[in-house]
């Protein structure tokens, strides 16, 4: 039989990007090879995201495009994976006759077996079972030459924010033992990786499940101190690791020990993405976020004092049920007070089986658009002011890629920096000290070590085709 080929298409968050890497790994482990695109694939996997609107609809219309391919080659298998698959399960088989497999995020290792069974005559299959009893955390083999890699430390979410579908699609929180996490990071660093991003839906609520006394007495109690110990352990035990990031922390688990770890560990970037969602206490309460705007600001101010120059980014929702103009103004005020240098902002949309559905969806789409626009303006302005303020300073850049003779990477504050190096130098995978010479709307231009800034040709900033922050 000739070699079978796969194609994986990914939507959504970094957790999904990482899951797609694992899907590729398990298929390769079973002898599949990557296809050049969907047209020459024997298996197409659509790894779906349902965190925001119309996810199912988007997935089904994408799958609809495969009809011709499937008619030409009936042996083509189409797999729906990820959060929409987990949430909708069996129902998707009825909605599209093109789908052969519906696969939940915890069932990735079973995919080759399921495909084989279907080849042997088994019917279309749904596998969406959470591994609650003995959770597995598959690692993904590092992509060749990749400077950066993800490592999962926990999965699922117990927070149950009232608007969010994730507790349904990713299941209850399960944590990975510290020894396994450290071991995976060591392996990745030995293979050339220099930056690790720890992943989890509320990554800083992590604790070590293999240490019996670690389990918080109440799932509702703020954690964060165990996670700080994990960061310290990784920094101490993996000396060649250059940078350790994590996403996404929950503000209520940003505890004092975690702030202290940020003050002391130079391996942590001087940046935090800390979703706040709203600046109105009433909205935060109805969202069930379990902090007030003041508490959020107090924590981030402590963090900023502990780590000079630290920048913040966030996630925001506009038009949550019952959000008034006054509530929205409180969000704008918080955005200014926290000084976010970037933000992902979204219009509220009802998600299946979430508590907020009972609150209605009373903010009109026009109002949501208008509020989003005002938010973009404030955040965009803060971003431009911040980037301009960096011109003339030096920053450490972890170089990740090259294009047209210019290298790019991220600064210690997570800004995208294009670096001009000396002729013949290739710093990919290295941390270089760069002098910032120009600020664009979303990135920076810098001169690498030993390069005279005056000799670096400046680039005209690209015409702005879209808003400065990502929107819904
Ligand atoms: N509507 C709009 N935005 C949402 N998010 C999550 N659920 C919804 C929803 N129902 C946003 C939050 C979260 C980000 C990943 O997606 O801001 O932090
Ligand atoms: Fe969703 Fe809230 Fe959990 Fe984040 S913390 S995944 S927004 S329920």
Short mmCIF file of C-alpha atoms in Angstrom, two decimals, residues 3-469:
data_model
loop_
_atom_site.label_atom_id
_atom_site.label_comp_id
_atom_site.label_asym_id
_atom_site.label_seq_id
_atom_site.Cartn_x
_atom_site.Cartn_y
_atom_site.Cartn_z
CA UNK A 3 2.26 5.93 1.87
CA UNK A 4 -0.74 7.70 3.31
CA UNK A 5 -0.68 11.45 3.72
CA UNK A 6 -2.27 13.80 6.23
CA UNK A 7 -3.20 17.46 6.31
CA UNK A 8 -4.10 19.27 9.54
CA UNK A 9 -5.87 22.61 9.56
CA UNK A 10 -5.85 24.50 12.87
CA UNK A 11 -8.09 27.15 14.37
CA UNK A 12 -7.93 28.85 17.76
CA UNK A 13 -5.63 29.10 20.71
CA UNK A 14 -2.08 27.92 21.38
CA UNK A 15 -3.46 24.84 23.08
CA UNK A 16 -5.00 23.91 19.74
CA UNK A 17 -1.80 24.66 17.85
CA UNK A 18 -0.04 22.32 20.24
CA UNK A 19 -2.77 19.67 19.88
CA UNK A 20 -2.32 19.85 16.10
CA UNK A 21 1.39 19.12 16.53
CA UNK A 22 0.42 16.08 18.57
CA UNK A 23 -2.09 14.95 15.94
CA UNK A 24 0.70 15.17 13.37
CA UNK A 25 3.00 13.20 15.66
CA UNK A 26 0.56 10.34 16.25
CA UNK A 27 -0.19 10.09 12.54
CA UNK A 28 3.51 10.09 11.69
CA UNK A 29 4.03 7.45 14.37
CA UNK A 30 1.53 5.32 12.46
CA UNK A 31 3.39 5.76 9.16
CA UNK A 32 1.56 8.75 7.67
CA UNK A 33 3.50 11.54 5.97
CA UNK A 34 2.62 15.22 5.61
CA UNK A 35 0.67 16.11 2.45
CA UNK A 36 1.55 19.22 0.50
CA UNK A 37 -2.03 20.41 0.89
CA UNK A 38 -5.55 19.09 1.36
CA UNK A 39 -5.81 17.96 -2.26
CA UNK A 40 -3.24 15.20 -1.96
CA UNK A 41 -4.15 14.15 1.58
CA UNK A 42 -5.68 10.81 2.53
CA UNK A 43 -6.71 12.19 5.92
CA UNK A 44 -7.77 15.78 6.54
CA UNK A 45 -8.05 16.85 10.17
CA UNK A 46 -9.85 20.08 11.00
CA UNK A 47 -8.83 21.07 14.53
CA UNK A 48 -11.65 23.35 15.60
CA UNK A 49 -12.07 26.14 18.13
CA UNK A 50 -15.41 27.06 19.68
CA UNK A 51 -14.44 29.86 22.01
CA UNK A 52 -16.13 32.45 19.86
CA UNK A 53 -19.01 32.84 17.45
CA UNK A 54 -20.13 30.64 14.59
CA UNK A 55 -17.43 28.08 15.16
CA UNK A 56 -19.55 25.12 14.14
CA UNK A 57 -20.87 26.90 11.08
CA UNK A 58 -17.33 27.85 9.98
CA UNK A 59 -16.16 24.28 10.45
CA UNK A 60 -19.04 22.79 8.46
CA UNK A 61 -18.57 25.20 5.58
CA UNK A 62 -14.86 24.37 5.48
CA UNK A 63 -15.65 20.65 5.48
CA UNK A 64 -18.18 21.28 2.69
CA UNK A 65 -15.27 22.32 0.49
CA UNK A 66 -13.92 18.77 0.68
CA UNK A 67 -16.99 17.29 -1.07
CA UNK A 68 -15.43 17.22 -4.52
CA UNK A 69 -12.24 15.68 -3.15
CA UNK A 70 -14.21 13.04 -1.35
CA UNK A 71 -16.35 12.23 -4.37
CA UNK A 72 -13.21 11.79 -6.46
CA UNK A 73 -11.55 9.66 -3.76
CA UNK A 74 -14.08 7.99 -1.44
CA UNK A 75 -11.20 6.62 0.68
CA UNK A 76 -10.39 10.18 1.85
CA UNK A 77 -11.09 10.48 5.59
CA UNK A 78 -12.21 13.75 7.14
CA UNK A 79 -11.76 14.22 10.89
CA UNK A 80 -13.26 16.98 13.07
CA UNK A 81 -11.09 17.43 16.17
CA UNK A 82 -10.87 20.04 18.93
CA UNK A 83 -13.48 21.93 20.90
CA UNK A 84 -16.38 21.90 18.41
CA UNK A 85 -15.93 18.15 18.05
CA UNK A 86 -15.93 17.69 21.82
CA UNK A 87 -18.97 19.90 22.32
CA UNK A 88 -21.14 18.65 19.47
CA UNK A 89 -20.02 15.01 19.22
CA UNK A 90 -22.51 12.72 17.50
CA UNK A 91 -24.61 15.65 16.22
CA UNK A 92 -21.87 16.61 13.77
CA UNK A 93 -22.16 13.28 11.96
CA UNK A 94 -25.77 14.12 11.22
CA UNK A 95 -24.92 17.63 10.10
CA UNK A 96 -22.28 16.56 7.59
CA UNK A 97 -22.09 13.32 5.68
CA UNK A 98 -18.48 14.20 4.82
CA UNK A 99 -17.18 13.68 8.35
CA UNK A 100 -15.77 10.25 9.21
CA UNK A 101 -14.36 10.85 12.69
CA UNK A 102 -15.26 13.21 15.55
CA UNK A 103 -12.31 13.36 17.93
CA UNK A 104 -12.10 15.09 21.33
CA UNK A 105 -8.85 16.73 22.51
CA UNK A 106 -8.15 13.89 24.97
CA UNK A 107 -8.57 11.18 22.32
CA UNK A 108 -5.81 12.20 19.92
CA UNK A 109 -3.69 9.04 20.49
CA UNK A 110 -6.61 6.89 19.34
CA UNK A 111 -6.81 8.47 15.89
CA UNK A 112 -4.65 5.99 13.91
CA UNK A 113 -6.56 3.05 15.40
CA UNK A 114 -9.91 4.63 14.58
CA UNK A 115 -8.82 5.30 10.99
CA UNK A 116 -7.63 1.72 10.63
CA UNK A 117 -10.93 0.38 11.95
CA UNK A 118 -12.84 2.50 9.45
CA UNK A 119 -10.64 1.17 6.64
CA UNK A 120 -11.53 -2.31 7.87
CA UNK A 121 -15.22 -1.53 7.63
CA UNK A 122 -16.08 0.10 10.97
CA UNK A 123 -18.72 2.84 10.82
CA UNK A 124 -18.10 6.58 11.19
CA UNK A 125 -16.81 7.09 14.73
CA UNK A 126 -17.21 9.55 17.61
CA UNK A 127 -14.56 9.54 20.40
CA UNK A 128 -14.96 12.44 22.81
CA UNK A 129 -14.13 11.01 26.22
CA UNK A 130 -12.17 13.03 28.80
CA UNK A 131 -9.30 11.16 30.45
CA UNK A 132 -10.32 12.17 33.95
CA UNK A 133 -8.98 9.16 35.79
CA UNK A 134 -5.46 8.99 34.43
CA UNK A 135 -4.91 12.11 32.39
CA UNK A 136 -2.28 11.87 29.68
CA UNK A 137 -0.12 14.75 28.55
CA UNK A 138 1.33 13.79 25.20
CA UNK A 139 4.45 15.64 24.27
CA UNK A 140 4.99 16.91 20.75
CA UNK A 141 8.35 16.29 19.10
CA UNK A 142 10.10 19.58 18.43
CA UNK A 143 9.71 20.87 14.89
CA UNK A 144 13.09 21.01 13.16
CA UNK A 145 15.08 24.16 13.95
CA UNK A 146 12.35 25.51 16.17
CA UNK A 147 13.61 27.92 18.78
CA UNK A 148 10.36 27.87 20.69
CA UNK A 149 8.12 25.03 21.92
CA UNK A 150 5.01 24.48 24.02
CA UNK A 151 4.76 22.27 27.09
CA UNK A 152 1.37 21.51 28.64
CA UNK A 153 1.27 21.71 32.44
CA UNK A 154 -2.47 21.44 33.03
CA UNK A 155 -5.60 20.96 31.00
CA UNK A 156 -9.26 21.73 31.47
CA UNK A 157 -10.78 24.56 33.47
CA UNK A 158 -12.77 24.72 36.72
CA UNK A 159 -13.28 28.49 36.73
CA UNK A 160 -16.57 28.39 34.86
CA UNK A 161 -16.66 32.01 33.73
CA UNK A 162 -20.29 32.38 32.74
CA UNK A 163 -19.64 33.26 29.07
CA UNK A 164 -17.08 30.54 28.37
CA UNK A 165 -17.45 27.22 26.61
CA UNK A 166 -14.01 25.90 27.59
CA UNK A 167 -15.08 24.08 30.79
CA UNK A 168 -17.48 22.07 28.57
CA UNK A 169 -15.03 21.42 25.74
CA UNK A 170 -11.83 20.82 27.69
CA UNK A 171 -13.30 19.23 30.83
CA UNK A 172 -12.27 19.56 34.48
CA UNK A 173 -8.79 20.68 35.52
CA UNK A 174 -6.11 18.02 35.46
CA UNK A 175 -2.48 18.70 36.31
CA UNK A 176 0.76 17.20 35.14
CA UNK A 177 3.45 16.06 37.59
CA UNK A 178 6.41 18.43 37.95
CA UNK A 179 8.95 15.69 37.17
CA UNK A 180 7.33 15.02 33.79
CA UNK A 181 7.20 18.71 32.94
CA UNK A 182 10.87 19.25 33.80
CA UNK A 183 11.89 16.12 31.90
CA UNK A 184 10.07 17.21 28.74
CA UNK A 185 11.62 20.68 28.92
CA UNK A 186 15.11 19.16 29.31
CA UNK A 187 14.56 17.00 26.24
CA UNK A 188 13.36 19.94 24.18
CA UNK A 189 16.28 22.12 25.25
CA UNK A 190 18.73 19.30 24.47
CA UNK A 191 17.29 19.22 20.96
CA UNK A 192 17.92 22.96 20.45
CA UNK A 193 14.80 24.67 21.77
CA UNK A 194 15.59 27.89 23.65
CA UNK A 195 12.17 29.20 24.67
CA UNK A 196 9.40 27.24 26.36
CA UNK A 197 5.80 28.36 26.74
CA UNK A 198 3.97 26.51 29.50
CA UNK A 199 0.37 25.94 28.50
CA UNK A 200 -2.80 25.62 30.51
CA UNK A 201 -6.27 27.17 30.49
CA UNK A 202 -5.53 28.69 33.91
CA UNK A 203 -1.87 27.84 33.86
CA UNK A 204 -1.01 29.45 37.20
CA UNK A 205 -3.53 27.37 39.14
CA UNK A 206 -1.17 24.41 38.59
CA UNK A 207 -0.13 22.20 41.47
CA UNK A 208 1.81 18.96 41.51
CA UNK A 209 -0.67 16.06 41.45
CA UNK A 210 2.04 13.56 42.40
CA UNK A 211 2.65 15.29 45.75
CA UNK A 212 -0.30 14.35 47.93
CA UNK A 213 -0.07 17.36 50.22
CA UNK A 214 -0.13 19.74 47.25
CA UNK A 215 -3.80 19.49 46.45
CA UNK A 216 -5.46 22.74 47.50
CA UNK A 217 -8.04 22.16 50.22
CA UNK A 218 -10.63 23.79 48.05
CA UNK A 219 -10.65 23.97 44.28
CA UNK A 220 -11.91 27.50 44.72
CA UNK A 221 -8.92 28.66 46.80
CA UNK A 222 -6.45 30.84 44.90
CA UNK A 223 -3.33 28.92 44.04
CA UNK A 224 -0.29 30.31 42.25
CA UNK A 225 2.37 29.53 44.83
CA UNK A 226 2.88 25.96 43.54
CA UNK A 227 3.21 27.31 40.04
CA UNK A 228 5.87 29.73 41.28
CA UNK A 229 7.83 26.77 42.66
CA UNK A 230 7.54 25.04 39.29
CA UNK A 231 8.98 28.10 37.53
CA UNK A 232 11.86 28.21 40.01
CA UNK A 233 12.56 24.53 39.56
CA UNK A 234 12.63 24.80 35.76
CA UNK A 235 14.95 27.83 35.93
CA UNK A 236 17.31 25.97 38.27
CA UNK A 237 17.32 22.61 36.49
CA UNK A 238 17.43 23.65 32.84
CA UNK A 239 20.34 26.09 32.60
CA UNK A 240 20.38 26.31 28.80
CA UNK A 241 16.81 27.49 28.61
CA UNK A 242 16.86 31.16 27.65
CA UNK A 243 13.25 32.16 28.19
CA UNK A 244 10.27 30.69 30.01
CA UNK A 245 6.82 31.99 29.15
CA UNK A 246 3.37 30.81 30.14
CA UNK A 247 -0.20 31.31 28.99
CA UNK A 248 -2.85 32.05 30.14
CA UNK A 249 -2.71 33.00 33.79
CA UNK A 250 -5.89 33.83 35.71
CA UNK A 251 -5.65 37.07 37.73
CA UNK A 252 -6.92 35.46 40.91
CA UNK A 253 -3.96 33.05 40.93
CA UNK A 254 -1.42 35.86 40.52
CA UNK A 255 -0.32 35.46 44.13
CA UNK A 256 2.57 37.03 46.05
CA UNK A 257 4.91 34.03 45.58
CA UNK A 258 4.33 34.23 41.83
CA UNK A 259 5.07 37.97 41.81
CA UNK A 260 8.26 37.24 43.80
CA UNK A 261 9.30 34.64 41.22
CA UNK A 262 8.91 37.26 38.49
CA UNK A 263 11.09 39.65 40.46
CA UNK A 264 13.85 37.10 40.88
CA UNK A 265 13.94 34.91 37.77
CA UNK A 266 15.60 36.60 34.82
CA UNK A 267 14.42 33.74 32.60
CA UNK A 268 10.84 35.07 32.80
CA UNK A 269 10.00 37.75 30.24
CA UNK A 270 9.20 41.26 31.42
CA UNK A 271 5.70 40.87 30.10
CA UNK A 272 2.47 39.24 31.16
CA UNK A 273 -0.69 38.48 29.23
CA UNK A 274 -3.31 38.63 31.97
CA UNK A 275 -6.92 38.47 30.72
CA UNK A 276 -9.12 40.96 32.60
CA UNK A 277 -12.29 40.78 30.41
CA UNK A 278 -13.95 43.90 31.87
CA UNK A 279 -13.28 46.88 34.14
CA UNK A 280 -16.77 46.99 35.63
CA UNK A 281 -17.25 45.21 38.94
CA UNK A 282 -20.88 44.43 38.12
CA UNK A 283 -19.91 42.81 34.82
CA UNK A 284 -16.97 40.98 36.42
CA UNK A 285 -19.35 39.59 39.03
CA UNK A 286 -21.83 38.39 36.42
CA UNK A 287 -18.95 36.89 34.47
CA UNK A 288 -17.94 35.08 37.67
CA UNK A 289 -14.34 36.26 37.39
CA UNK A 290 -13.88 36.40 41.19
CA UNK A 291 -11.95 39.70 41.34
CA UNK A 292 -12.81 43.38 41.22
CA UNK A 293 -11.19 45.95 38.95
CA UNK A 294 -9.39 47.33 42.00
CA UNK A 295 -8.04 43.94 43.01
CA UNK A 296 -6.81 43.35 39.45
CA UNK A 297 -5.06 46.73 39.39
CA UNK A 298 -3.52 46.17 42.81
CA UNK A 299 -1.99 42.88 41.70
CA UNK A 300 -0.64 44.22 38.43
CA UNK A 301 0.79 47.28 40.15
CA UNK A 302 2.60 44.99 42.59
CA UNK A 303 3.91 43.02 39.65
CA UNK A 304 5.06 46.17 37.86
CA UNK A 305 6.88 47.40 40.96
CA UNK A 306 8.54 44.03 41.37
CA UNK A 307 9.63 43.90 37.71
CA UNK A 308 10.63 47.34 36.38
CA UNK A 309 9.61 47.91 32.76
CA UNK A 310 7.15 45.00 32.72
CA UNK A 311 4.39 45.39 30.13
CA UNK A 312 0.90 43.96 30.19
CA UNK A 313 -1.50 42.72 27.58
CA UNK A 314 -4.98 41.38 28.08
CA UNK A 315 -8.23 39.92 26.74
CA UNK A 316 -11.42 41.99 26.83
CA UNK A 317 -15.05 41.29 26.06
CA UNK A 318 -17.42 44.10 25.08
CA UNK A 319 -21.19 43.88 25.20
CA UNK A 320 -21.51 41.23 27.90
CA UNK A 321 -25.21 40.93 28.95
CA UNK A 322 -26.31 44.04 30.82
CA UNK A 323 -23.14 46.03 30.00
CA UNK A 324 -24.08 49.72 30.14
CA UNK A 325 -22.18 52.71 28.78
CA UNK A 326 -21.03 53.32 32.36
CA UNK A 327 -19.71 49.74 32.62
CA UNK A 328 -17.89 50.19 29.35
CA UNK A 329 -16.35 53.48 30.54
CA UNK A 330 -15.06 51.58 33.59
CA UNK A 331 -13.36 49.15 31.17
CA UNK A 332 -11.74 52.05 29.29
CA UNK A 333 -10.54 53.47 32.59
CA UNK A 334 -9.04 50.16 33.63
CA UNK A 335 -7.34 49.83 30.24
CA UNK A 336 -5.73 53.24 30.80
CA UNK A 337 -4.82 52.58 34.43
CA UNK A 338 -3.30 49.19 33.73
CA UNK A 339 -1.51 50.67 30.69
CA UNK A 340 -2.05 47.62 28.47
CA UNK A 341 0.28 47.75 25.46
CA UNK A 342 -1.87 45.35 23.48
CA UNK A 343 -5.17 43.55 23.81
CA UNK A 344 -7.34 40.97 22.19
CA UNK A 345 -10.84 42.37 22.32
CA UNK A 346 -14.00 40.52 21.37
CA UNK A 347 -17.68 41.16 21.04
CA UNK A 348 -19.62 39.00 23.46
CA UNK A 349 -21.36 36.09 21.75
CA UNK A 350 -23.52 33.41 23.32
CA UNK A 351 -21.81 30.04 23.49
CA UNK A 352 -23.70 26.74 23.75
CA UNK A 353 -24.61 25.53 27.25
CA UNK A 354 -23.02 28.46 29.11
CA UNK A 355 -24.62 30.11 32.17
CA UNK A 356 -24.59 33.58 30.56
CA UNK A 357 -27.21 32.48 28.02
CA UNK A 358 -29.79 32.89 30.79
CA UNK A 359 -28.79 36.57 31.05
CA UNK A 360 -29.89 37.29 27.48
CA UNK A 361 -27.78 39.14 24.91
CA UNK A 362 -29.15 42.64 25.24
CA UNK A 363 -26.32 44.82 23.90
CA UNK A 364 -26.96 45.42 20.21
CA UNK A 365 -24.38 44.46 17.62
CA UNK A 366 -24.04 48.14 16.65
CA UNK A 367 -23.23 49.04 20.27
CA UNK A 368 -20.74 46.19 20.52
CA UNK A 369 -19.01 47.36 17.32
CA UNK A 370 -18.86 50.92 18.55
CA UNK A 371 -17.41 49.92 21.93
CA UNK A 372 -14.87 47.63 20.27
CA UNK A 373 -13.78 50.49 18.03
CA UNK A 374 -13.32 52.86 21.00
CA UNK A 375 -11.35 50.19 22.82
CA UNK A 376 -9.10 49.66 19.81
CA UNK A 377 -8.38 53.36 19.65
CA UNK A 378 -7.29 53.56 23.29
CA UNK A 379 -5.19 50.39 23.20
CA UNK A 380 -3.72 51.25 19.78
CA UNK A 381 -2.63 54.64 21.05
CA UNK A 382 -1.05 53.10 24.16
CA UNK A 383 0.76 50.59 21.98
CA UNK A 384 2.19 53.23 19.65
CA UNK A 385 3.27 55.46 22.54
CA UNK A 386 4.95 52.52 24.24
CA UNK A 387 6.81 51.36 21.13
CA UNK A 388 8.02 54.90 20.37
CA UNK A 389 9.30 55.26 23.93
CA UNK A 390 11.65 52.35 23.32
CA UNK A 391 13.59 53.99 20.47
CA UNK A 392 17.19 54.47 21.59
CA UNK A 393 17.06 51.77 24.28
CA UNK A 394 18.64 48.34 24.13
CA UNK A 395 16.79 45.09 24.56
CA UNK A 396 17.53 41.38 24.58
CA UNK A 397 16.01 39.67 21.56
CA UNK A 398 15.64 35.91 21.21
CA UNK A 399 16.09 35.52 17.47
CA UNK A 400 13.68 33.06 15.85
CA UNK A 401 13.61 33.56 12.10
CA UNK A 402 15.14 35.22 9.07
CA UNK A 403 13.59 36.81 6.03
CA UNK A 404 15.27 38.88 3.32
CA UNK A 405 18.53 39.15 5.29
CA UNK A 406 16.85 40.58 8.38
CA UNK A 407 16.32 38.56 11.53
CA UNK A 408 13.26 38.66 13.75
CA UNK A 409 12.48 37.64 17.28
CA UNK A 410 10.83 38.78 20.48
CA UNK A 411 12.18 41.20 23.02
CA UNK A 412 12.18 40.49 26.74
CA UNK A 413 8.83 42.36 26.80
CA UNK A 414 7.50 40.24 23.96
CA UNK A 415 7.56 42.93 21.27
CA UNK A 416 8.32 41.75 17.73
CA UNK A 417 11.79 43.06 16.83
CA UNK A 418 13.43 43.00 13.37
CA UNK A 419 17.19 42.98 13.84
CA UNK A 420 19.89 43.97 11.38
CA UNK A 421 22.95 41.79 12.07
CA UNK A 422 26.53 42.08 10.82
CA UNK A 423 27.14 40.56 7.40
CA UNK A 424 27.45 36.77 7.58
CA UNK A 425 26.10 36.37 11.12
CA UNK A 426 23.30 33.96 11.87
CA UNK A 427 21.97 34.40 15.40
CA UNK A 428 18.88 32.14 15.15
CA UNK A 429 18.30 30.57 18.56
CA UNK A 430 20.53 33.11 20.30
CA UNK A 431 19.74 35.95 22.63
CA UNK A 432 21.24 39.14 21.16
CA UNK A 433 21.50 42.63 22.59
CA UNK A 434 19.89 45.01 20.10
CA UNK A 435 19.52 48.79 19.93
CA UNK A 436 16.05 49.92 18.89
CA UNK A 437 16.14 52.49 16.12
CA UNK A 438 12.61 52.71 14.77
CA UNK A 439 9.09 51.97 16.02
CA UNK A 440 6.30 50.80 13.73
CA UNK A 441 2.67 50.36 14.71
CA UNK A 442 3.15 46.77 15.90
CA UNK A 443 6.87 46.07 15.84
CA UNK A 444 10.36 47.50 16.21
CA UNK A 445 13.49 47.78 14.09
CA UNK A 446 16.85 47.35 15.81
CA UNK A 447 20.58 47.20 15.16
CA UNK A 448 22.30 44.02 16.35
CA UNK A 449 25.59 43.85 18.31
CA UNK A 450 28.39 45.82 16.65
CA UNK A 451 26.06 47.28 13.99
CA UNK A 452 26.07 51.08 13.71
CA UNK A 453 22.40 52.16 13.89
CA UNK A 454 23.10 54.89 11.34
CA UNK A 455 23.91 52.24 8.73
CA UNK A 456 20.62 50.35 9.08
CA UNK A 457 18.25 51.30 6.28
CA UNK A 458 15.01 52.39 7.88
CA UNK A 459 11.84 50.94 6.50
CA UNK A 460 8.69 52.85 5.72
CA UNK A 461 6.02 51.61 8.09
CA UNK A 462 3.54 49.45 6.25
CA UNK A 463 0.23 51.13 5.45
CA UNK A 464 -2.15 50.21 8.18
CA UNK A 465 -4.74 47.91 6.69
CA UNK A 466 -6.34 46.78 9.88
CA UNK A 467 -6.87 47.97 13.40
CA UNK A 468 -3.92 47.87 15.78
CA UNK A 469 -5.34 45.21 18.04
#
